[in-house]
mmCIF file with all atom_site columns, C-alpha atoms in Angstrom:
data_model
loop_
_atom_site.group_PDB
_atom_site.id
_atom_site.type_symbol
_atom_site.label_atom_id
_atom_site.label_alt_id
_atom_site.label_comp_id
_atom_site.label_asym_id
_atom_site.label_entity_id
_atom_site.label_seq_id
_atom_site.pdbx_PDB_ins_code
_atom_site.Cartn_x
_atom_site.Cartn_y
_atom_site.Cartn_z
_atom_site.occupancy
_atom_site.B_iso_or_equiv
_atom_site.pdbx_formal_charge
_atom_site.auth_seq_id
_atom_site.auth_comp_id
_atom_site.auth_asym_id
_atom_site.auth_atom_id
_atom_site.pdbx_PDB_model_num
ATOM 1  C CA . MET A 1 1  ? 0.000  0.000   0.000  1.00 66.00 ? 1  MET A CA 1
ATOM 2  C CA . GLU A 1 2  ? 1.238  3.502   -0.728 1.00 79.00 ? 2  GLU A CA 1
ATOM 3  C CA . ALA A 1 3  ? 2.314  5.891   2.000  1.00 85.00 ? 3  ALA A CA 1
ATOM 4  C CA . ILE A 1 4  ? 0.374  9.084   2.666  1.00 90.00 ? 4  ILE A CA 1
ATOM 5  C CA . THR A 1 5  ? 2.660  12.074  3.123  1.00 91.00 ? 5  THR A CA 1
ATOM 6  C CA . ARG A 1 6  ? 1.574  15.484  4.453  1.00 93.00 ? 6  ARG A CA 1
ATOM 7  C CA . ASN A 1 7  ? 3.531  18.569  5.448  1.00 94.00 ? 7  ASN A CA 1
ATOM 8  C CA . VAL A 1 8  ? 2.637  19.354  9.054  1.00 94.00 ? 8  VAL A CA 1
ATOM 9  C CA . ARG A 1 9  ? 2.222  23.082  8.307  1.00 94.00 ? 9  ARG A CA 1
ATOM 10 C CA . ASP A 1 10 ? -0.571 22.194  5.866  1.00 95.00 ? 10 ASP A CA 1
ATOM 11 C CA . ILE A 1 11 ? -2.635 20.213  8.419  1.00 94.00 ? 11 ILE A CA 1
ATOM 12 C CA . GLY A 1 12 ? -5.518 22.057  10.126 1.00 94.00 ? 12 GLY A CA 1
ATOM 13 C CA . THR A 1 13 ? -5.274 22.788  13.860 1.00 93.00 ? 13 THR A CA 1
ATOM 14 C CA . ALA A 1 14 ? -7.894 20.261  14.995 1.00 94.00 ? 14 ALA A CA 1
ATOM 15 C CA . ASP A 1 15 ? -6.494 17.491  12.769 1.00 94.00 ? 15 ASP A CA 1
ATOM 16 C CA . ARG A 1 16 ? -2.960 18.301  13.895 1.00 93.00 ? 16 ARG A CA 1
ATOM 17 C CA . ARG A 1 17 ? -3.951 18.028  17.569 1.00 94.00 ? 17 ARG A CA 1
ATOM 18 C CA . ALA A 1 18 ? -5.646 14.685  16.874 1.00 94.00 ? 18 ALA A CA 1
ATOM 19 C CA . LEU A 1 19 ? -2.557 13.370  15.085 1.00 93.00 ? 19 LEU A CA 1
ATOM 20 C CA . GLU A 1 20 ? -0.293 14.600  17.903 1.00 92.00 ? 20 GLU A CA 1
ATOM 21 C CA . HIS A 1 21 ? -2.527 12.780  20.374 1.00 93.00 ? 21 HIS A CA 1
ATOM 22 C CA . VAL A 1 22 ? -2.296 9.564   18.322 1.00 92.00 ? 22 VAL A CA 1
ATOM 23 C CA . ILE A 1 23 ? 1.496  9.613   17.961 1.00 90.00 ? 23 ILE A CA 1
ATOM 24 C CA . GLY A 1 24 ? 2.115  10.962  21.467 1.00 91.00 ? 24 GLY A CA 1
ATOM 25 C CA . ARG A 1 25 ? 4.291  13.951  20.590 1.00 91.00 ? 25 ARG A CA 1
ATOM 26 C CA . GLN A 1 26 ? 4.060  17.442  19.218 1.00 93.00 ? 26 GLN A CA 1
ATOM 27 C CA . LEU A 1 27 ? 4.698  18.051  15.550 1.00 93.00 ? 27 LEU A CA 1
ATOM 28 C CA . GLY A 1 28 ? 6.761  20.934  14.206 1.00 92.00 ? 28 GLY A CA 1
ATOM 29 C CA . ASP A 1 29 ? 5.924  23.061  11.164 1.00 93.00 ? 29 ASP A CA 1
ATOM 30 C CA . ASP A 1 30 ? 9.209  21.954  9.582  1.00 93.00 ? 30 ASP A CA 1
ATOM 31 C CA . GLN A 1 31 ? 8.242  18.268  9.730  1.00 93.00 ? 31 GLN A CA 1
ATOM 32 C CA . ARG A 1 32 ? 6.489  15.907  7.352  1.00 93.00 ? 32 ARG A CA 1
ATOM 33 C CA . LEU A 1 33 ? 4.087  13.180  8.456  1.00 92.00 ? 33 LEU A CA 1
ATOM 34 C CA . VAL A 1 34 ? 4.182  9.843   6.608  1.00 90.00 ? 34 VAL A CA 1
ATOM 35 C CA . ILE A 1 35 ? 1.381  7.360   7.287  1.00 90.00 ? 35 ILE A CA 1
ATOM 36 C CA . ARG A 1 36 ? 1.050  3.861   5.886  1.00 88.00 ? 36 ARG A CA 1
ATOM 37 C CA . VAL A 1 37 ? -1.694 1.353   6.591  1.00 83.00 ? 37 VAL A CA 1
ATOM 38 C CA . VAL A 1 38 ? -0.979 -2.373  6.231  1.00 79.00 ? 38 VAL A CA 1
ATOM 39 C CA . ASN A 1 39 ? -2.946 -5.520  6.982  1.00 79.00 ? 39 ASN A CA 1
ATOM 40 C CA . VAL A 1 40 ? -1.839 -7.288  10.143 1.00 77.00 ? 40 VAL A CA 1
ATOM 41 C CA . GLU A 1 41 ? -1.448 -10.651 8.379  1.00 76.00 ? 41 GLU A CA 1
ATOM 42 C CA . THR A 1 42 ? 0.785  -9.239  5.662  1.00 60.00 ? 42 THR A CA 1
ATOM 43 C CA . THR A 1 43 ? 2.948  -6.760  7.576  1.00 55.00 ? 43 THR A CA 1
ATOM 44 C CA . PRO A 1 44 ? 6.307  -6.891  5.799  1.00 61.00 ? 44 PRO A CA 1
ATOM 45 C CA . VAL A 1 45 ? 9.394  -7.683  7.792  1.00 61.00 ? 45 VAL A CA 1
ATOM 46 C CA . VAL A 1 46 ? 11.895 -4.867  7.451  1.00 61.00 ? 46 VAL A CA 1
ATOM 47 C CA . PRO A 1 47 ? 15.446 -6.231  7.322  1.00 60.00 ? 47 PRO A CA 1
ATOM 48 C CA . ASN A 1 48 ? 17.806 -4.901  10.000 1.00 55.00 ? 48 ASN A CA 1
ATOM 49 C CA . SER A 1 49 ? 14.903 -3.417  11.954 1.00 58.00 ? 49 SER A CA 1
ATOM 50 C CA . THR A 1 50 ? 14.103 -4.029  15.611 1.00 58.00 ? 50 THR A CA 1
ATOM 51 C CA . GLU A 1 51 ? 10.627 -4.364  17.104 1.00 60.00 ? 51 GLU A CA 1
ATOM 52 C CA . ASP A 1 52 ? 10.490 -0.664  17.986 1.00 60.00 ? 52 ASP A CA 1
ATOM 53 C CA . GLY A 1 53 ? 11.153 0.283   14.353 1.00 58.00 ? 53 GLY A CA 1
ATOM 54 C CA . THR A 1 54 ? 14.722 1.466   14.746 1.00 62.00 ? 54 THR A CA 1
ATOM 55 C CA . ASP A 1 55 ? 17.376 0.153   12.426 1.00 68.00 ? 55 ASP A CA 1
ATOM 56 C CA . ALA A 1 56 ? 19.614 -2.557  13.830 1.00 75.00 ? 56 ALA A CA 1
ATOM 57 C CA . LEU A 1 57 ? 23.256 -2.808  12.893 1.00 77.00 ? 57 LEU A CA 1
ATOM 58 C CA . PRO A 1 58 ? 24.324 -5.637  10.578 1.00 81.00 ? 58 PRO A CA 1
ATOM 59 C CA . GLU A 1 59 ? 25.880 -8.683  12.234 1.00 81.00 ? 59 GLU A CA 1
ATOM 60 C CA . TRP A 1 60 ? 29.379 -7.851  10.974 1.00 81.00 ? 60 TRP A CA 1
ATOM 61 C CA . CYS A 1 61 ? 29.366 -4.734  13.192 1.00 83.00 ? 61 CYS A CA 1
ATOM 62 C CA . SER A 1 62 ? 29.820 -7.012  16.214 1.00 83.00 ? 62 SER A CA 1
ATOM 63 C CA . VAL A 1 63 ? 33.174 -8.479  15.160 1.00 83.00 ? 63 VAL A CA 1
ATOM 64 C CA . TYR A 1 64 ? 34.839 -7.407  18.421 1.00 84.00 ? 64 TYR A CA 1
ATOM 65 C CA . ASP A 1 65 ? 32.154 -8.867  20.718 1.00 86.00 ? 65 ASP A CA 1
ATOM 66 C CA . GLY A 1 66 ? 33.678 -11.093 23.370 1.00 87.00 ? 66 GLY A CA 1
ATOM 67 C CA . LEU A 1 67 ? 37.252 -9.858  22.842 1.00 88.00 ? 67 LEU A CA 1
ATOM 68 C CA . SER A 1 68 ? 39.242 -8.183  25.588 1.00 91.00 ? 68 SER A CA 1
ATOM 69 C CA . ASP A 1 69 ? 40.694 -4.698  25.075 1.00 90.00 ? 69 ASP A CA 1
ATOM 70 C CA . ASP A 1 70 ? 44.157 -6.227  24.647 1.00 92.00 ? 70 ASP A CA 1
ATOM 71 C CA . ALA A 1 71 ? 42.900 -8.661  22.007 1.00 91.00 ? 71 ALA A CA 1
ATOM 72 C CA . VAL A 1 72 ? 41.196 -5.834  20.110 1.00 89.00 ? 72 VAL A CA 1
ATOM 73 C CA . ALA A 1 73 ? 44.386 -3.730  20.257 1.00 90.00 ? 73 ALA A CA 1
ATOM 74 C CA . SER A 1 74 ? 46.486 -6.642  18.984 1.00 90.00 ? 74 SER A CA 1
ATOM 75 C CA . LEU A 1 75 ? 44.057 -7.363  16.163 1.00 87.00 ? 75 LEU A CA 1
ATOM 76 C CA . GLU A 1 76 ? 43.900 -3.678  15.210 1.00 86.00 ? 76 GLU A CA 1
ATOM 77 C CA . LYS A 1 77 ? 47.720 -3.482  15.117 1.00 87.00 ? 77 LYS A CA 1
ATOM 78 C CA . THR A 1 78 ? 47.856 -6.481  12.768 1.00 86.00 ? 78 THR A CA 1
ATOM 79 C CA . ILE A 1 79 ? 45.158 -5.052  10.501 1.00 84.00 ? 79 ILE A CA 1
ATOM 80 C CA . LEU A 1 80 ? 46.826 -1.644  10.288 1.00 82.00 ? 80 LEU A CA 1
ATOM 81 C CA . THR A 1 81 ? 50.215 -3.244  9.541  1.00 82.00 ? 81 THR A CA 1
ATOM 82 C CA . ARG A 1 82 ? 48.738 -5.291  6.708  1.00 78.00 ? 82 ARG A CA 1
ATOM 83 C CA . ALA A 1 83 ? 46.931 -2.231  5.365  1.00 74.00 ? 83 ALA A CA 1
ATOM 84 C CA . ASP A 1 84 ? 50.191 -0.257  5.124  1.00 71.00 ? 84 ASP A CA 1
ATOM 85 C CA . LEU A 1 85 ? 50.614 -0.243  1.358  1.00 66.00 ? 85 LEU A CA 1
ATOM 86 C CA . SER A 1 86 ? 53.730 1.908   1.481  1.00 65.00 ? 86 SER A CA 1
ATOM 87 C CA . ARG A 1 87 ? 56.038 -0.960  2.506  1.00 59.00 ? 87 ARG A CA 1
ATOM 88 C CA . THR A 1 88 ? 58.225 -2.406  -0.189 1.00 63.00 ? 88 THR A CA 1
ATOM 89 C CA . GLY A 1 89 ? 57.889 -5.926  -1.513 1.00 60.00 ? 89 GLY A CA 1
ATOM 90 C CA . GLU A 1 90 ? 60.539 -8.376  -0.438 1.00 58.00 ? 90 GLU A CA 1
#
């Protein structure tokens, strides 16, 4: 289903108050409201999105999980040494 987009400054006062009540926060004149209605059975799963709608980081962002600070420092030193393209070939 298509999204309905409205500039907040173009919404009448009574409608704006009702929408603010529904979403639980005040809207600013410099904002845009985007509303989309979907059927419960067919709600699409948004990749990399958490239940509260915020974007989750991809799994590869957790490559240092479980490593100590010393292990991370050692790994970083190795990576930076290998990335030094100015060294001469032997």
